Structure formats: C-alpha cells, structure tokens
Coordinates of C-alpha atoms in Angstrom, one line a residue:
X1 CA 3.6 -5.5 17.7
X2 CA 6.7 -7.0 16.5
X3 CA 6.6 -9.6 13.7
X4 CA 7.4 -13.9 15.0
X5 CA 8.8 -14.4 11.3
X6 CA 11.3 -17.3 11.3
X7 CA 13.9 -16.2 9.1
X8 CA 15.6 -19.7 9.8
X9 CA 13.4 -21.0 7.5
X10 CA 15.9 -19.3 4.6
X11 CA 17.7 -22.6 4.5
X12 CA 20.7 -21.6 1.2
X13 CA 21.3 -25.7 0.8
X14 CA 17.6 -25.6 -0.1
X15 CA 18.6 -23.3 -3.4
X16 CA 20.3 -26.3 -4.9
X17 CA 17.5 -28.7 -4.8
X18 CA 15.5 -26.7 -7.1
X19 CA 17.4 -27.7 -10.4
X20 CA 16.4 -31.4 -9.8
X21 CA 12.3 -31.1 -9.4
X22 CA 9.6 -31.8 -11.8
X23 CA 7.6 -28.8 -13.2
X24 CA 5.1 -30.6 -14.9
X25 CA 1.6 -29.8 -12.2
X26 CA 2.8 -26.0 -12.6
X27 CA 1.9 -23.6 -15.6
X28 CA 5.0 -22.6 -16.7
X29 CA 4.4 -19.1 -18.5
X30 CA 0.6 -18.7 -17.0
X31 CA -0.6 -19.1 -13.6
X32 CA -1.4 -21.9 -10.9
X33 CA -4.3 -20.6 -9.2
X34 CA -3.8 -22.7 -6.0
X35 CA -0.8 -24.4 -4.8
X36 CA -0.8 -26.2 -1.2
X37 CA 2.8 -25.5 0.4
X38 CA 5.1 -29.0 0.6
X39 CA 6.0 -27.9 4.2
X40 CA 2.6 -27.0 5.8
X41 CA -0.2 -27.9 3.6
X42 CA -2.5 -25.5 5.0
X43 CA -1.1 -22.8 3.3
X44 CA -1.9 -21.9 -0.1
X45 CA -1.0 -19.2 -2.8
X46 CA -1.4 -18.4 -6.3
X47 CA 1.8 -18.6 -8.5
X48 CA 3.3 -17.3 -11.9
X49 CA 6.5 -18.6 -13.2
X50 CA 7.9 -17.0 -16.5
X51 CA 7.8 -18.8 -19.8
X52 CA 11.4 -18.8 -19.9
X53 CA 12.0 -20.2 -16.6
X54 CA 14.6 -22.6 -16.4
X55 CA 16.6 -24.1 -13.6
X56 CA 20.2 -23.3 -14.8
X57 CA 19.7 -19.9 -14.1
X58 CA 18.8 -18.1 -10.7
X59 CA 15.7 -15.8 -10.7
X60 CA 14.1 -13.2 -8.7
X61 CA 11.5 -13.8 -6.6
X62 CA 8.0 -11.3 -5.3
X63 CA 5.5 -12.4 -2.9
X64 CA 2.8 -10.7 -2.7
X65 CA 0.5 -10.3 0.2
X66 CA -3.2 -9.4 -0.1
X67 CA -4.9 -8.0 3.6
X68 CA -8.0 -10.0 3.0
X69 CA -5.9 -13.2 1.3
X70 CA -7.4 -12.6 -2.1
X71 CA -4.2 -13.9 -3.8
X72 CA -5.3 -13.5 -7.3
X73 CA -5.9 -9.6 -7.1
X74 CA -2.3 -8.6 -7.1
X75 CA -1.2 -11.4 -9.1
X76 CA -3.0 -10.5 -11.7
X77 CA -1.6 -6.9 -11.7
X78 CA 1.7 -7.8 -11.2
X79 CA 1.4 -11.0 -13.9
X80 CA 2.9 -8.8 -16.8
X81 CA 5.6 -7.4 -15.9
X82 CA 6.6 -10.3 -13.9
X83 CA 7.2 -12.3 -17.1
X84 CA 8.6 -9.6 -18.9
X85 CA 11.8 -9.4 -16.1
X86 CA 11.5 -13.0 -15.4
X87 CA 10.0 -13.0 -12.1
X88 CA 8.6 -15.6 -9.8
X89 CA 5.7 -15.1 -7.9
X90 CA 3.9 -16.4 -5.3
X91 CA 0.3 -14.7 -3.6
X92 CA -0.8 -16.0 -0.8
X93 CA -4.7 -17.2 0.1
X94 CA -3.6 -16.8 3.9
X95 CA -2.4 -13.3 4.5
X96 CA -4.2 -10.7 6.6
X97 CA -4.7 -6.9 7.6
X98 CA -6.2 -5.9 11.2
X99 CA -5.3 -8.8 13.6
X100 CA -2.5 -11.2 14.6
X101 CA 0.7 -11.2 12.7
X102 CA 0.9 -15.2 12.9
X103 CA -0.6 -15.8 9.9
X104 CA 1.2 -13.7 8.1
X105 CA 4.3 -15.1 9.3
X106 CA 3.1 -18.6 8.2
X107 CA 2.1 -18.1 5.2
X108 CA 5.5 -15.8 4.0
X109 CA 7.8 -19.0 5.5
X110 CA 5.4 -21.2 3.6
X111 CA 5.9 -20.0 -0.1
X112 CA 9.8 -19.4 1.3
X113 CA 10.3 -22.7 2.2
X114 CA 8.4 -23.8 -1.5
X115 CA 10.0 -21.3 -3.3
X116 CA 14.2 -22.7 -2.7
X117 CA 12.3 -26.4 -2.8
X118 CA 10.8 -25.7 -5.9
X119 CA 12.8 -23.4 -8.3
X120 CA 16.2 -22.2 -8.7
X121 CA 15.9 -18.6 -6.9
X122 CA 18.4 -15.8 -6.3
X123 CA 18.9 -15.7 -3.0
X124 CA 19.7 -11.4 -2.9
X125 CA 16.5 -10.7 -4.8
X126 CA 13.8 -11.3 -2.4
X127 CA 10.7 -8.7 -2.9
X128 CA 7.8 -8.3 -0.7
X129 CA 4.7 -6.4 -1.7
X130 CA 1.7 -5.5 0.4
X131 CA -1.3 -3.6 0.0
X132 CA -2.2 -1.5 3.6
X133 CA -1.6 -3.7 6.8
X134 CA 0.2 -5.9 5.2
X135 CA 2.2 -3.4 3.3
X136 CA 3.4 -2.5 7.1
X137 CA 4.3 -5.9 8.0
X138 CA 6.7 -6.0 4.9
X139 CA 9.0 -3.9 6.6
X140 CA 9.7 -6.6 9.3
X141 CA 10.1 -9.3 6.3
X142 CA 12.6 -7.2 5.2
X143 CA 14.6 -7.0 8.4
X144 CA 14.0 -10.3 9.1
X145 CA 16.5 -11.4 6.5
X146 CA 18.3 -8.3 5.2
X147 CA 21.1 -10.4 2.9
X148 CA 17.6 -11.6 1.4
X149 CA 15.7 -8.7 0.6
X150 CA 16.3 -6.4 -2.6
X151 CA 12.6 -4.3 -2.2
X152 CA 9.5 -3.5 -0.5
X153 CA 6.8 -2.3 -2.5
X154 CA 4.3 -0.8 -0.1
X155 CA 1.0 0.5 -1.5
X156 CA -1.9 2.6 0.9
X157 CA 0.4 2.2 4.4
X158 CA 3.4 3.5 6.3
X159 CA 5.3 2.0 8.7
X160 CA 4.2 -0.9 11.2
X161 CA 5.8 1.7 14.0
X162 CA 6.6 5.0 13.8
X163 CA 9.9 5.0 15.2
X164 CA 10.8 1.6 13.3
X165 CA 13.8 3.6 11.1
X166 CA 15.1 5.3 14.5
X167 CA 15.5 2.2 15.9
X168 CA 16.8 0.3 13.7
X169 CA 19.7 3.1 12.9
X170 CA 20.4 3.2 16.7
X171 CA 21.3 -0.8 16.5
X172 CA 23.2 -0.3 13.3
X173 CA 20.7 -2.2 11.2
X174 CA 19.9 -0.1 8.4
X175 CA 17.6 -1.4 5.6
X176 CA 19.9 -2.4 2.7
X177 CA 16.5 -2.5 0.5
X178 CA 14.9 -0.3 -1.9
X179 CA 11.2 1.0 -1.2
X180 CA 8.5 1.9 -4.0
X181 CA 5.8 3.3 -2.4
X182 CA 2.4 3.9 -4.0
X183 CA -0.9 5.4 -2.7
X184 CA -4.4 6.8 -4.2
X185 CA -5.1 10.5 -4.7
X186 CA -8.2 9.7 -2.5
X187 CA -6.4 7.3 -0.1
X188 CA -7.1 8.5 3.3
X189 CA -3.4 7.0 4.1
X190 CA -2.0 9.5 1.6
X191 CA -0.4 12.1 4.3
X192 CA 0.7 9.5 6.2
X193 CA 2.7 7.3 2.9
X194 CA 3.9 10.8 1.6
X195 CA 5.2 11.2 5.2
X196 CA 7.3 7.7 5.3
X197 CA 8.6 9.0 1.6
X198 CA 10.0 12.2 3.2
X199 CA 11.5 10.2 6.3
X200 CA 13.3 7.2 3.9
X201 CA 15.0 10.7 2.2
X202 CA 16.6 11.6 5.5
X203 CA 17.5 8.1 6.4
X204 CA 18.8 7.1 3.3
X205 CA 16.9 4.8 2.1
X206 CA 16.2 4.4 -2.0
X207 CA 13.0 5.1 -2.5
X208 CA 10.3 6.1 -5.0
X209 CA 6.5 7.7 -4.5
X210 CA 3.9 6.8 -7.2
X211 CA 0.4 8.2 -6.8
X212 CA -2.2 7.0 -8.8
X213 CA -5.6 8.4 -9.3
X214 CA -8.2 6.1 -7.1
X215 CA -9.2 5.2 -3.2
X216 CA -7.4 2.6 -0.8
X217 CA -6.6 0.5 -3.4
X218 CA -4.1 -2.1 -5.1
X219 CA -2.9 0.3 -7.6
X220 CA -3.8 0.0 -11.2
X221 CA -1.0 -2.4 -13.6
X222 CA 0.8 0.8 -15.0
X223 CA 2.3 1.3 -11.0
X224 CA 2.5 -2.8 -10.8
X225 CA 4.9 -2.1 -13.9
X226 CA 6.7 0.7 -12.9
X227 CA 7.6 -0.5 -9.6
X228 CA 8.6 -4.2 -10.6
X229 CA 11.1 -2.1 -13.1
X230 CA 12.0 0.4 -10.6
X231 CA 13.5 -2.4 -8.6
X232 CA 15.3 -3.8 -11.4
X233 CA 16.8 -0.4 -12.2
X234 CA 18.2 -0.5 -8.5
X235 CA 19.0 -4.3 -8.6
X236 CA 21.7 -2.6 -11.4
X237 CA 22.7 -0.1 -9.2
X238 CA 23.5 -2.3 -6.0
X239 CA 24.9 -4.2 -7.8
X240 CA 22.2 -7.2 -7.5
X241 CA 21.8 -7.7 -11.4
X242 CA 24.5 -6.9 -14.1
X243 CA 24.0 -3.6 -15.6
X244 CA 22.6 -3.4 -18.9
X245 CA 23.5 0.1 -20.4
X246 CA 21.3 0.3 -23.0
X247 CA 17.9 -0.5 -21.3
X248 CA 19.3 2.1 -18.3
X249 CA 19.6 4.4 -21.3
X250 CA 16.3 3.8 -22.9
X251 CA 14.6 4.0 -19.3
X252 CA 16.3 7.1 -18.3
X253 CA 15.5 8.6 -22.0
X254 CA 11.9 8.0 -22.2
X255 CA 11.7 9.5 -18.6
X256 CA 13.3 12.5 -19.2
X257 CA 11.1 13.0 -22.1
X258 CA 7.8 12.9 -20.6
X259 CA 9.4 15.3 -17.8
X260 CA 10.0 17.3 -20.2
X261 CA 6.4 17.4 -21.7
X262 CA 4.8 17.3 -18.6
X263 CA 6.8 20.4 -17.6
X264 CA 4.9 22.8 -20.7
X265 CA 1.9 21.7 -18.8
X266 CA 2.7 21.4 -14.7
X267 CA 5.6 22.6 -14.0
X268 CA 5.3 21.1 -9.9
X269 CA 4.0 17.5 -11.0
X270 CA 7.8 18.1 -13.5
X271 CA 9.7 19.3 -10.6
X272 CA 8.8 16.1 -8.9
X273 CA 9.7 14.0 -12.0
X274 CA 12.8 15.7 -12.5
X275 CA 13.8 15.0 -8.5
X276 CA 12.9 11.3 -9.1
X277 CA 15.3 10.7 -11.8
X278 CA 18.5 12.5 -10.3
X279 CA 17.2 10.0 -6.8
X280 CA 16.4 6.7 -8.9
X281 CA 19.4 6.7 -11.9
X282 CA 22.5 8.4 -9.2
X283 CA 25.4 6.4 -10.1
X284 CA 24.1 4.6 -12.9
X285 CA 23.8 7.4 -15.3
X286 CA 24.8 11.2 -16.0
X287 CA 21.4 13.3 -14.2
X288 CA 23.3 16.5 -14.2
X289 CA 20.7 17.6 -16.9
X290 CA 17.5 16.5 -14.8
X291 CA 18.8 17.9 -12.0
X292 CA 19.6 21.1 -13.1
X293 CA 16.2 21.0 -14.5
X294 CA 15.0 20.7 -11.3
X295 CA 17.4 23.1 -9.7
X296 CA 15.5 25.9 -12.4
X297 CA 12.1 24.9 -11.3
X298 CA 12.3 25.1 -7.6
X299 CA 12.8 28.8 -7.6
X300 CA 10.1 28.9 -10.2
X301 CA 6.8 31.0 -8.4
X302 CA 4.4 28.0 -9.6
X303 CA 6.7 25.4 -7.9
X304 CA 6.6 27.6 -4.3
X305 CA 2.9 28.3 -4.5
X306 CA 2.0 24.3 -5.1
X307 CA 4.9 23.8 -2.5
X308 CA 3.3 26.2 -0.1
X309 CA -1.0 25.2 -0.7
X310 CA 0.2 21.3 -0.2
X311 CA 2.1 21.9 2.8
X312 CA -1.1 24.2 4.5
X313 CA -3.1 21.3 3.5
X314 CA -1.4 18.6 4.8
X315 CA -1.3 20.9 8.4
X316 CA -5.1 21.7 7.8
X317 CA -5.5 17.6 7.4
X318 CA -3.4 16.9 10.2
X319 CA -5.5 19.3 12.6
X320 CA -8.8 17.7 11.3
X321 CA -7.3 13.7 12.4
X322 CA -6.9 15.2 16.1
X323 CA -10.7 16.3 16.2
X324 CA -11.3 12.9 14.3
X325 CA -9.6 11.1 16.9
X326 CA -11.5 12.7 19.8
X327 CA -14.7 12.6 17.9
X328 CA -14.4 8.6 17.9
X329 CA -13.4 8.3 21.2
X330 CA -16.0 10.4 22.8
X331 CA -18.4 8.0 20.6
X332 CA -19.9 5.8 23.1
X333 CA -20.6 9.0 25.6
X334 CA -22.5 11.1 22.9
X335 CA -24.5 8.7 20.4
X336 CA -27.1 8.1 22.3
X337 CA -28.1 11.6 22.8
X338 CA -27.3 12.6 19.5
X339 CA -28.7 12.2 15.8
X340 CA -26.8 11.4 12.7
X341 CA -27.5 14.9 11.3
X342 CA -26.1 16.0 14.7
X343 CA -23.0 13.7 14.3
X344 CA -22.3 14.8 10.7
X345 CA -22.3 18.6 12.5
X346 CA -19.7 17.9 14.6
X347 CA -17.0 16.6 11.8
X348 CA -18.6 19.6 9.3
X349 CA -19.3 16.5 6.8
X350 CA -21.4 18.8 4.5
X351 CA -18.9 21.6 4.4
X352 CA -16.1 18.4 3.1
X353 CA -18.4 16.9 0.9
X354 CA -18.6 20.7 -0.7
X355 CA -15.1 20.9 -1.0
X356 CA -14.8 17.4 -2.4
X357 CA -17.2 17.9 -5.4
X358 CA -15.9 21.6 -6.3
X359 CA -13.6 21.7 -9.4
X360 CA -12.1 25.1 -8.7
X361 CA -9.6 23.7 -6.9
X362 CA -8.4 20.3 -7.5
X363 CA -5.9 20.1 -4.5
X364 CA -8.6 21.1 -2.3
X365 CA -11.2 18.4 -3.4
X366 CA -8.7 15.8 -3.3
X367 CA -7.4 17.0 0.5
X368 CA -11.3 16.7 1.1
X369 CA -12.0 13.5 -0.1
X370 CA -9.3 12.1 1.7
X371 CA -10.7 13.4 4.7
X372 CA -14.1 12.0 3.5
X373 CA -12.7 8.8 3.2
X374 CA -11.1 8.8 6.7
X375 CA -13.9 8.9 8.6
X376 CA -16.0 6.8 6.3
X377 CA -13.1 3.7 6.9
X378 CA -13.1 4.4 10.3
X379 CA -17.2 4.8 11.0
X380 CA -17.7 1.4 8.7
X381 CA -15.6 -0.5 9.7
X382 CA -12.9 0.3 12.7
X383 CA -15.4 1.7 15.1
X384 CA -18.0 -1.1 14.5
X385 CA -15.8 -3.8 15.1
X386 CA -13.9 -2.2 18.4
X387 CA -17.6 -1.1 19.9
X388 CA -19.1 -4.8 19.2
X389 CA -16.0 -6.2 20.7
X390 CA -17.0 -4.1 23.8
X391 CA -20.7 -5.4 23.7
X392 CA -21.9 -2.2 22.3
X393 CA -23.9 -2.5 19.7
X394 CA -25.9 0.6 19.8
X395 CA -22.6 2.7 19.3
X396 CA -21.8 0.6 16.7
X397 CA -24.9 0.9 14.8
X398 CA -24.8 5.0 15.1
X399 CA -21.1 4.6 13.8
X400 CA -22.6 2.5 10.9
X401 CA -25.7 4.9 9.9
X402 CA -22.7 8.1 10.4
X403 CA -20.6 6.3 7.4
X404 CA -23.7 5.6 5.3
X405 CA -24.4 8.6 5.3
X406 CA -21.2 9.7 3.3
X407 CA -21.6 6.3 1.1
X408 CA -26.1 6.5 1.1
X409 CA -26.4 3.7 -1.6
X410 CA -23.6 1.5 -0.4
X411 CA -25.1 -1.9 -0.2
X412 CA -22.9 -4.0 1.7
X413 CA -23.2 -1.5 4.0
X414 CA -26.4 -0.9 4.7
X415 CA -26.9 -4.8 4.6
X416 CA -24.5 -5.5 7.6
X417 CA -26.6 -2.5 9.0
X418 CA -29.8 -4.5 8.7
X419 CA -28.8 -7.5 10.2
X420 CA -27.0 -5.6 13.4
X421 CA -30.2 -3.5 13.8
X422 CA -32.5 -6.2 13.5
X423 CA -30.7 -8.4 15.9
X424 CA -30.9 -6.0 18.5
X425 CA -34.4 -4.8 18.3
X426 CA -35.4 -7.6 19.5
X427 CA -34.8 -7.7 22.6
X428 CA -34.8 -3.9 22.8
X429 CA -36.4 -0.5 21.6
X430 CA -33.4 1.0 18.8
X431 CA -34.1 4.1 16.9
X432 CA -35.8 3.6 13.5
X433 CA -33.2 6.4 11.7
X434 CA -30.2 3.1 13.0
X435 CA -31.5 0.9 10.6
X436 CA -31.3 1.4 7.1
X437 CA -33.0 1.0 3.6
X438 CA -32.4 -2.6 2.0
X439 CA -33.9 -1.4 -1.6
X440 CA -30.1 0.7 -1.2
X441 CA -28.4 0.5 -4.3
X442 CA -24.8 -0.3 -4.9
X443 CA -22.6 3.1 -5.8
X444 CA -19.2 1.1 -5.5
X445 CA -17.8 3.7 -3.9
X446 CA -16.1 2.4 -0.6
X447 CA -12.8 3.8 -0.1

C-alpha cells in the first residue's frame, strides 16, 4: 500500500515564523506530555525541546512514531540524548501499526506543520523513527520529501515493500538518508531487519545494524543513544552539520577500543565492529587500521565457522516460515478436527522450546526463540483478528489456545480468551480445552 503523505505541507516560509512565537505553555528543557496540533486539533503528541533551545539558531528535528500511539514510550528513551545534541522532538498519540496509513499520514503532517510554526528547525535534518509497522512506513516519509530527510531509525521491521529500493533506483530516486536499524536477539523480525541491512549495502545506502538483547521491542536507551549520535556522525559526513574533529576523534577512539577488547573475547561479534567503523567514519576519518583489522579476522577459522552456523540458520529459519505460512493457512480446514497437542505437533513446538531453553548453543536458542516468537505473534494476535474478521470464531479461539500454550500464564491472553469463548458458547457447544484458566498468572513474556 503506498503512503497519501502530503509533503506540501513542508511549507520553507513557515521556518521563519518560528523566531517570533511565545514558548511560555512549553517546557523548555523537560517534556510537554500533550500538545494539540495548531493546524488540526485532533492530533496530539508528546514533545521535548532542549534546554538550550533558542530561536536564533536552527535545530534538528525527530518524530517518533509509536504502532499503538503510546507517545511517551519512545520519548522517553530518546529524551537523553535528544538534549545532549539539541534535538526537537515530537511523539505522536495518533500513530498506528496493522491498518490504514491515513492516520499516520495525519498525524506526521500535523507535528510538521507545528514543528516550522513553532520552532526554528533545520530544514535538511528531518528524522523519523518507528518501532515495527511504523518503522516501515518511515521509509515513505522519507521519500516523501527527500531534501528533508537526514535518517530513518527503524527498530523490529523491514521494508513496507520488498522491492521498495528496486524501484526507487529504476526511477532515479535514491534515498539520500542514512538508516540505523535495530532489532531484538529474540525479535521474530530479526532475519528479515538483518536482511534489509544486507540489501541497503548493495544499494548504497549508509546504514548501521544494532542488536540488542530483548523481544519485539523499542530498544533499550543505550541503542536510543547510539543511533541519535550515529546520525550526527553522518550529518558531518554529508555534510548536514559542520564537522567537529575532536568529538569524530573521541567517537572513533572509544570505538576502536572496545573492538579491540571485544576481539580477546569474540572475535565474530569484533569482526562486525571492526566492519562498522570502516562503513560509519569513511571519509571522515583514517579506518585503514580498523579495516585491516577486519581484513585479519575474516580469514580467521572462528570468523568462517560463526559466518557459516548463522548463515545455515537463517536457511533452517527461512524453511520453517514456509511450513509456518501453510500451517496458518490450512488453519480454518484442520482446527476443528484437531487438538492443541495435535497442533503444537505439526509446528514441532516442543522440539523449539528444547532448543530455546538449552545453553550449549547460544545461536541455536536464540534462532529457536525467534521461531517461538513467530508463531506465538502470529497465533495471538494476526490469526485471531483475520479469522474473526471472517466470522470465525472457532478458528480463532484454537489459534488463541495454540499461542497460550507457548506463553501458559500470559494473562491478557488468556483473558481475551475467556471473553471470545464465553461469547460463543452460548449460542453453541465449543470445546472446554478453547477456553482458558482465568486464575492465569502474568509471565510478561509476550514477544
């Protein structure tokens, strides 16, 4: 689906008026928790503006976009390091994941149109950041008004169409942006974001991958951090922010240096780090040292075998989607012949959940969890929603007792259970095993 965003909005007189209005209702140096938007009132986000704001000066500005419109989430993770760079930022209460684009689009030309009202912004530092569906729709925000843009910082997603970066290439429009990318070790998007990071290498788009440890997630304020400077490090190189030598000096020094320590220890997880910082500091500062660093280790027999057991993982994953796939779409013809033990069978739950709790191999429990985590997104909460928008609630109710029974004590879960099953018993006869225990306790657990 392509994106309605009205890049017209991006009106540059509007920069100018900026200078000239009142900041007294916002909390310069803290946060405004809710902010109705001058040009459609329905619209509201969450902003920071740095202490040291002032109008004579231009400043960057991030909007971040939340799938479920929980503005304050990434605000507050991106909050530090905003006001350390001097960033504005505006979080919208309106922003979605899993259904029409339109609101996005209306709530992204809102805090636009308030942001060059409002403040004195530099109009070739726009960033978007988005957390899984809406992560996606950033890449059409970025099109949308390329002289705009600076970044994307996607986290849990790749691209809102697979052949987006073809496409664009064939009708000469490149991304002139840089991408950070970031994505849990249990995310069950992780193939698919370290997929888009291999494809932005061949078409030349700056990048960066950060995986943190955790599920489909915002990630933790470390990557919030690291990606807000990562895109002032490439602001200096494209020449979007003067250069300042020493801090590119301290950056790249302090990098190096935990490469270097990491490599005594990991000499693949250093091979990566090494790779990063000959990509992220080219034509900003010597690498030759890094990247003869990583030159050594890519021969090194450690560096192949990781190499090798990641890429037969990634196949082994990539095999085990396809029987997904035709697992949930022959749903509806099986369930009602078959148990959840039975279901569980088919997708070899028990021989994942193995894997995933082993600590022989740490690659291999992650792979599994993923895997886990796959079906357990897709069996509480895809496949429920697509089957009652059919009018089939008995298929959705075998999806929901398949998914609690990777997640037993998830709550929520097995509440939203209750009320489908008990709705529908009572005009019919549903299997006891669909309905589920509401003395469940909370594990927190929900990818």
């Amino acid at each position: 689906m392509r994106s309605i965003f009205l890049a017209a909005l991006f009106l540059t007189p509007g920069l100018a008026r900026g200078a000239s209005l009142s900041l007294d209702t916002l909390a310069v140096g803290g946060v405004t928790d809710t902010v109705h938007a001058a040009s459609d009132p329905t619209q509201t986000y969450a902003l920071f503006v740095p202490s040291r704001y002032e109008a004579s000066r231009r400043w960057p500005l991030l909007l971040l976009m939340d799938p479920r419109g929980r503005a304050m989430v990434p605000l507050k993770l991106f909050q530090p390091a905003a006001e350390r760079y001097g960033y504005i930022v505006m979080s919208s209460y309106q922003t979605q994941s899993d259904g029409s684009i339109e609101p996005n689009d209306k709530a992204i030309n809102a805090m636009l149109a308030d942001a060059q009202a409002k403040f004195s912004i530099d109009a070739r530092r726009f960033y978007f950041a988005g957390f899984s569906g809406t992560g996606r729709l950033a890449w059409y925000y970025g099109y949308s008004i390329p002289e705009n843009a600076a970044g994307l910082i996607e986290v849990g997603a790749g691209l809102p169409e697979p052949d987006l970066l073809l496409r664009k290439r064939i009708a000469d429009d490149s991304a002139h942006f840089a991408v950070f990318l970031s994505v849990g070790s249990t995310d069950f998007n992780y193939e698919e974001v370290h997929v888009l990071d291999a494809k932005l290498e061949v078409f030349g788009i700056r990048h960066h991958l950060e995986t943190f440890d955790g599920v489909h997630s915002w990630p933790p304020e470390s990557v919030c951090d690291d990606a807000v400077t990562w895109m002032q490090l490439q602001a200096m190189r494209d020449g979007r922010l003067a250069i300042d030598r020493a801090w590119v000096d301290s950056l790249f020094s302090a990098a190096a240096r935990h490469a270097d320590e990491v490599s005594t220890l990991n000499r693949y997880a250093a091979f990566i780090l090494y790779e990063q910082l000959e990509s992220d500091f080219a034509g900003i500062h010597d690498i030759e040292g890094v990247k003869a660093a990583a030159d050594r280790l890519v021969s090194s027999e450690s560096v192949k075998r990781t190499q090798g057991r990641l890429g037969s993982l990634a196949a082994a994953a990539q095999i085990f989607h396809q029987h997904e796939d035709s697992f949930f779409a022959d749903l509806a013809k099986t369930t009602p012949q078959l148990s959840t033990d039975k279901l569980r069978e088919i997708l070899d739950l028990d021989a994942l959940r193995d894997r995933a709790s082993q600590t022989k191999d740490t690659l291999d429990a992650l792979a599994a969890s993923r895997l886990l985590s796959s079906v357990f997104i897709r069996a509480s909460f895809y496949e429920p929603r697509r089957y009652l928008a059919l009018g089939d609630t008995l298929s959705s109710l075998r999806a929901y007792a398949l998914a609690q029974s990777i997640h037993p004590d998830d709550a929520a879960l097995c509440a939203e259970r209750n009320r489908l099953y008990r709705a529908f018993a009572v005009s019919r006869s549903v299997p006891r095993e669909l309905g589920c225990d509401a003395n469940a306790k909370s594990s927190g657990s929900q990818p």
